[in-house]
Coordinates of C-alpha atoms in Angstrom, one line a residue:
M1 CA -3.8 -11.2 -9.3
K2 CA -2.4 -9.0 -6.6
K3 CA -4.8 -8.5 -3.7
I4 CA -4.7 -4.7 -4.0
I5 CA -7.4 -2.8 -2.2
A6 CA -7.1 0.9 -2.9
G7 CA -8.9 4.1 -1.9
M8 CA -8.2 7.1 -4.2
D9 CA -9.3 10.7 -3.9
I10 CA -8.1 12.5 -7.1
G11 CA -9.2 16.0 -6.4
F12 CA -8.9 19.4 -8.3
G13 CA -5.8 20.3 -6.3
Q14 CA -4.2 17.1 -5.1
A15 CA -4.1 13.3 -5.7
K16 CA -4.4 11.3 -2.5
V17 CA -4.1 7.5 -2.5
C18 CA -4.2 4.9 0.3
L19 CA -3.8 1.3 -0.6
K20 CA -2.9 -2.2 0.7
N21 CA -1.5 -5.1 -1.2
G22 CA -2.3 -8.3 0.5
D23 CA -0.7 -8.5 3.9
E24 CA 1.7 -5.6 3.2
S25 CA 1.5 -2.4 5.3
I26 CA -0.7 0.4 4.2
K27 CA 0.9 2.8 1.8
T28 CA -0.2 6.4 1.3
I29 CA 0.8 9.1 -1.1
C30 CA -0.2 12.6 -1.8
F31 CA 1.0 14.9 -4.6
P32 CA -0.2 18.1 -6.4
R33 CA -2.4 17.4 -9.4
I34 CA -0.2 19.6 -11.6
F35 CA 1.0 18.8 -15.2
A36 CA 3.7 20.3 -17.4
E37 CA 4.2 19.4 -21.1
A38 CA 7.3 17.2 -21.5
G39 CA 9.6 17.2 -24.5
R40 CA 10.2 14.2 -26.8
D41 CA 13.9 13.9 -26.4
N42 CA 14.7 14.0 -22.6
R43 CA 13.6 12.8 -19.2
G44 CA 13.7 16.3 -17.8
L45 CA 15.8 18.1 -15.2
N46 CA 17.5 15.9 -12.6
N47 CA 16.1 12.8 -14.3
H48 CA 12.5 13.9 -13.6
S49 CA 10.1 11.2 -14.7
V50 CA 8.0 11.5 -17.9
Y51 CA 4.5 10.0 -18.1
G52 CA 2.7 9.5 -21.4
I53 CA -0.9 8.7 -22.2
E54 CA -2.7 8.8 -25.6
G55 CA 0.2 10.4 -27.4
E56 CA 0.9 13.2 -24.9
R57 CA 3.8 13.4 -22.4
F58 CA 3.8 15.1 -19.0
Y59 CA 5.7 15.8 -15.9
V60 CA 3.3 15.1 -13.1
G61 CA 3.1 16.3 -9.5
Q62 CA 5.8 18.0 -7.6
E63 CA 8.3 17.6 -10.4
A64 CA 6.1 19.6 -12.8
L65 CA 6.8 22.7 -10.7
A66 CA 10.2 22.8 -12.3
Y67 CA 8.6 23.5 -15.7
Q68 CA 6.6 26.6 -15.0
D69 CA 6.6 27.7 -18.6
S70 CA 5.0 24.4 -19.7
F71 CA 2.1 24.2 -17.2
I72 CA -1.0 22.6 -18.6
R73 CA -4.3 23.5 -16.9
R74 CA -6.5 20.4 -16.3
D75 CA -8.9 21.8 -13.7
F76 CA -12.1 22.0 -15.7
R77 CA -15.4 20.8 -14.2
D78 CA -15.5 17.3 -15.7
Y79 CA -11.8 16.6 -15.2
V80 CA -12.6 13.0 -14.1
K81 CA -13.2 12.3 -17.8
D82 CA -9.8 13.6 -18.8
K83 CA -6.9 11.3 -19.5
T84 CA -4.8 13.0 -16.8
Y85 CA -7.1 11.9 -14.1
W86 CA -6.1 8.3 -14.8
L87 CA -2.5 9.3 -15.2
C88 CA -2.5 10.4 -11.6
I89 CA -3.6 6.9 -10.6
G90 CA -0.8 5.4 -12.7
K91 CA 1.7 7.7 -11.0
A92 CA 0.5 6.7 -7.6
L93 CA 0.8 3.0 -8.4
I94 CA 4.3 3.7 -9.7
D95 CA 5.4 5.7 -6.6
T96 CA 4.0 3.2 -4.1
G97 CA 5.9 0.3 -5.8
I98 CA 2.9 -1.6 -7.0
F99 CA 4.4 -1.9 -10.5
N100 CA 7.6 -3.3 -9.1
G101 CA 8.6 -6.1 -11.6
D102 CA 5.2 -6.1 -13.3
D103 CA 3.7 -4.0 -16.1
N104 CA 0.1 -5.1 -16.0
I105 CA -1.7 -4.6 -12.6
R106 CA -5.2 -5.7 -11.7
I107 CA -6.6 -4.0 -8.7
K108 CA -8.9 -6.3 -6.7
R109 CA -11.1 -3.5 -5.3
L110 CA -10.9 0.2 -6.2
I111 CA -12.8 2.9 -4.3
L112 CA -12.8 6.3 -6.0
G113 CA -14.2 9.6 -4.8
L114 CA -16.2 12.0 -6.8
A115 CA -17.3 15.5 -5.7
P116 CA -21.0 15.5 -4.7
G117 CA -21.6 18.4 -7.2
H118 CA -20.3 16.1 -10.0
F119 CA -22.0 13.0 -8.8
Y120 CA -24.0 12.4 -12.0
P121 CA -24.8 9.0 -13.5
E122 CA -22.8 9.7 -16.6
N123 CA -19.7 10.6 -14.6
I124 CA -20.1 7.5 -12.4
S125 CA -20.7 5.2 -15.4
H126 CA -17.6 6.7 -17.3
M127 CA -15.3 6.2 -14.3
K128 CA -16.5 2.6 -13.6
K129 CA -16.2 1.6 -17.3
T130 CA -12.8 3.1 -17.7
A131 CA -11.4 1.5 -14.5
L132 CA -12.9 -1.9 -15.4
S133 CA -11.6 -1.9 -19.0
G134 CA -8.2 -0.6 -18.0
I135 CA -5.8 2.2 -18.7
E136 CA -2.5 2.1 -20.6
F137 CA 0.2 4.7 -20.0
S138 CA 4.0 5.0 -20.2
Y139 CA 6.5 5.7 -17.5
N140 CA 9.9 6.8 -18.8
N141 CA 8.9 5.1 -22.1
K142 CA 8.0 1.8 -20.4
I143 CA 4.4 0.7 -21.1
C144 CA 2.3 0.0 -18.1
R145 CA -1.3 -1.0 -17.7
F146 CA -3.8 -1.1 -14.8
S147 CA -7.4 -2.1 -14.4
A148 CA -9.8 -3.0 -11.6
K149 CA -11.9 -6.1 -10.9
E150 CA -14.4 -4.2 -8.7
V151 CA -15.1 -0.5 -8.6
K152 CA -17.1 1.6 -6.3
I153 CA -17.6 5.4 -6.6
L154 CA -18.4 7.3 -3.5
P155 CA -19.1 11.0 -2.9
Q156 CA -16.0 12.8 -1.7
G157 CA -16.4 13.6 1.9
S158 CA -17.9 10.2 2.7
G159 CA -14.3 8.8 3.0
A160 CA -13.9 11.1 6.0
F161 CA -16.9 9.4 7.7
F162 CA -15.3 6.0 7.2
S163 CA -11.9 7.3 8.3
E164 CA -13.5 8.5 11.6
T165 CA -15.7 5.4 12.2
L166 CA -13.7 2.4 10.9
T167 CA -10.3 1.0 11.8
D168 CA -7.4 0.2 9.4
K169 CA -8.7 -3.3 9.2
G170 CA -12.2 -2.2 8.1
L171 CA -13.8 -2.8 11.4
I172 CA -16.4 -0.6 13.1
Q173 CA -14.8 1.3 16.0
E174 CA -18.0 2.0 17.9
K175 CA -21.2 0.3 16.7
N176 CA -23.6 2.8 18.1
G177 CA -21.4 5.8 17.1
Y178 CA -21.2 4.4 13.5
K179 CA -25.0 4.6 13.3
K180 CA -25.4 8.2 14.7
L181 CA -25.7 11.3 12.6
H182 CA -22.4 12.7 11.3
G183 CA -21.8 15.9 9.3
I184 CA -18.8 16.0 7.0
L185 CA -17.3 19.3 5.9
D186 CA -14.8 18.6 3.1
V187 CA -12.9 21.8 2.3
G188 CA -11.0 21.1 -0.9
Y189 CA -9.0 23.0 -3.5
R190 CA -12.0 24.2 -5.5
T191 CA -15.1 23.1 -3.7
T192 CA -16.5 22.6 -0.2
D193 CA -18.7 19.5 0.2
F194 CA -21.4 19.1 2.8
V195 CA -22.1 15.5 3.4
L196 CA -24.4 13.7 5.9
F197 CA -24.3 10.2 7.2
E198 CA -26.8 8.4 9.4
K199 CA -27.1 4.8 10.3
G200 CA -23.9 4.2 8.4
Q201 CA -25.5 5.5 5.2
F202 CA -25.1 8.6 3.0
I203 CA -28.3 10.7 3.1
G204 CA -29.3 13.7 1.0
E205 CA -29.1 14.6 -2.7
K206 CA -25.6 14.1 -3.9
E207 CA -25.7 16.6 -6.8
E208 CA -26.8 19.5 -4.5
L209 CA -24.0 19.2 -1.9
S210 CA -21.1 21.2 -3.3
E211 CA -20.4 24.8 -2.8
D212 CA -18.0 26.4 -5.3
T213 CA -15.5 27.7 -2.8
G214 CA -12.4 26.3 -1.3
M215 CA -8.6 26.9 -1.1
R216 CA -8.5 28.1 -4.7
T217 CA -10.7 31.1 -3.9
V218 CA -8.2 32.2 -1.2
L219 CA -5.2 31.4 -3.5
E220 CA -6.7 33.6 -6.3
K221 CA -7.3 36.5 -3.9
L222 CA -3.7 36.1 -2.6
Q223 CA -2.4 36.0 -6.1
S224 CA -4.3 39.3 -6.9
H225 CA -2.8 40.9 -3.8
I226 CA 0.8 39.8 -4.8
R227 CA 0.3 40.9 -8.4
Q228 CA -0.6 44.4 -7.3
K229 CA 2.2 44.7 -4.7
Y230 CA 5.0 42.6 -6.2
D231 CA 4.6 40.8 -9.5
K232 CA 2.7 37.9 -11.1
E233 CA 2.9 34.6 -9.3
E234 CA 1.5 31.2 -10.3
L235 CA -1.1 29.7 -8.0
E236 CA 0.9 26.5 -7.8
F237 CA 3.6 28.3 -5.8
L238 CA 1.4 30.1 -3.3
E239 CA -0.1 27.2 -1.3
P240 CA 2.9 27.2 1.2
V241 CA 2.2 30.8 1.9
L242 CA -1.3 29.8 3.0
R243 CA 0.3 27.4 5.5
G244 CA 2.4 30.2 7.1
Q245 CA 5.6 30.2 5.1
P246 CA 7.0 33.5 3.9
F247 CA 6.6 34.7 0.4
E248 CA 10.0 34.9 -1.4
F249 CA 10.5 37.6 -3.9
R250 CA 13.8 38.8 -5.5
G251 CA 15.9 37.3 -2.7
K252 CA 13.8 38.6 0.2
E253 CA 11.2 37.0 2.4
Y254 CA 7.9 38.7 3.1
D255 CA 5.5 37.8 5.9
L256 CA 1.9 37.8 4.5
S257 CA 0.3 36.1 7.5
D258 CA -2.0 39.0 8.3
Q259 CA -3.2 39.2 4.7
V260 CA -3.7 35.4 4.6
E261 CA -5.6 35.4 7.9
K262 CA -8.0 38.0 6.6
L263 CA -8.5 36.2 3.3
I264 CA -9.2 32.9 5.1
S265 CA -11.7 34.6 7.5
D266 CA -13.5 36.4 4.7
H267 CA -13.6 33.7 2.1
I268 CA -13.6 30.5 4.2
Y269 CA -15.1 31.0 7.7
K270 CA -17.6 33.7 6.8
R271 CA -18.8 31.9 3.7
I272 CA -18.9 28.4 5.0
E273 CA -20.4 28.9 8.4
P274 CA -23.7 30.3 7.1
E275 CA -23.9 27.5 4.6
V276 CA -23.4 24.9 7.3
L277 CA -26.2 26.4 9.5
K278 CA -28.5 26.7 6.5
R279 CA -28.0 23.2 5.0
W280 CA -27.9 21.4 8.4
E281 CA -30.6 23.4 10.1
G282 CA -32.6 21.1 12.4
R283 CA -29.9 18.4 12.3
I284 CA -26.7 20.0 13.5
N285 CA -27.7 19.9 17.2
R286 CA -28.1 16.1 17.2
M287 CA -24.9 15.3 15.3
K288 CA -22.4 13.1 17.1
R289 CA -19.5 14.6 15.1
I290 CA -18.9 17.4 12.6
V291 CA -15.9 16.1 10.8
I292 CA -13.7 18.7 9.0
C293 CA -11.4 17.3 6.3
G294 CA -9.7 18.1 3.1
G295 CA -6.6 20.3 2.5
G296 CA -8.5 23.3 3.8
A297 CA -9.1 21.7 7.2
Y298 CA -5.8 23.1 8.4
F299 CA -7.4 26.5 8.3
F300 CA -9.8 25.5 11.0
K301 CA -7.3 24.6 13.6
N302 CA -7.2 28.2 14.7
A303 CA -10.7 29.1 13.5
G304 CA -11.7 31.1 16.6
D305 CA -15.5 31.5 16.7
F306 CA -16.3 29.2 13.8
L307 CA -19.4 27.2 14.8
K308 CA -18.6 28.2 18.4
L309 CA -21.8 26.6 19.7
H310 CA -20.7 23.2 18.3
K311 CA -17.0 23.1 19.4
D312 CA -17.5 19.9 21.3
Q313 CA -18.8 18.2 18.1
I314 CA -16.0 19.3 15.8
V315 CA -13.3 16.8 14.8
I316 CA -10.4 17.6 12.5
L317 CA -8.9 14.4 11.4
P318 CA -5.1 13.7 11.4
Q319 CA -3.6 14.5 8.0
P320 CA -7.0 15.8 6.9
E321 CA -6.1 16.0 3.2
L322 CA -5.6 12.2 3.2
S323 CA -8.8 11.4 5.2
N324 CA -11.0 10.6 2.2
A325 CA -8.4 8.2 0.7
V326 CA -7.9 6.6 4.1
G327 CA -11.6 6.2 4.6
F328 CA -12.1 4.8 1.1
L329 CA -9.5 2.1 1.8
R330 CA -11.2 1.2 5.1
F331 CA -14.5 1.0 3.4
G332 CA -13.0 -1.3 0.8
L333 CA -11.6 -3.5 3.5
M334 CA -15.0 -3.6 5.2
M335 CA -16.5 -4.7 1.9
E336 CA -13.9 -7.4 1.5
K337 CA -14.8 -8.8 5.0
S338 CA -18.5 -8.6 4.2
D339 CA -18.0 -10.5 0.9
S340 CA -15.8 -13.1 2.6
L341 CA -18.5 -13.7 5.2
K342 CA -21.2 -14.1 2.6
K343 CA -19.1 -16.7 0.8
Q344 CA -18.5 -18.6 4.0
Q345 CA -22.2 -18.6 4.8
K346 CA -22.9 -20.2 1.4
I347 CA -20.6 -23.1 2.1

């Protein structure tokens, strides 16, 4: 069995994976969780890869953007129970070279994230059972299979805590700091998660910690603006505009930065800040860190007066969209060390 330790954050908008195979270097990958229906008789434009599962065939991720007319929406609430959730994991294992020369992979320890608002026993049980029993899929008509020996499901957002407090080897960076109160603000594609850690442990009610706002809210407002002024545009093509790139339309480029800035202010800063102060009232002043992560964290790098009384506490992690996956891997490595120590103590 390969000694694969993997942290995976398969969100509404993107699939983020961070893994280590034995002594090999850490591998990370991030791609949009987008699907397009694939035909039966080709591999797609420019040899784009085709993934199959349970009788359906898809283009997945960035390559799916080439097939706009064949987009398939898979962003319903319980998407973790959908076959395409596991297909994203299969693609990540393919793209990181884990299936190189092998068609049946057993992951030693798999850490998965689940949005706090979806952190129900039935979802957790389904995810664990599926990962343990294994998933079969095809990659360009080649059958592949993966499963996990051990599975842990953590609330999304908790990975950012471990990313902030643990090293790449799963060691605690600062023992006292690890135990202090941390607030995690995970601004994702569809939800914003508010997560608290103290003494190295998650605290609070998991199922009450998601707010139905995020990057998608801004994208939909931007889409509405573009539809009125220009023409219809798919959400999947607008995210670069949120990050400052011009909007291209009929051979011309348009600067929508002022409109984007207003949308972000109205639907991110002004909605999230009151929620933070309300949910963390009585705790926020004693937090060691307020960690902002997720794809929406980029919006906060020029956030002006957002939580201005707490500027010294705010940390925006490097590559914030990957921070949960990175933290899940570090947590998995910490658990590996803990289990190894327990075995040594029994000898």
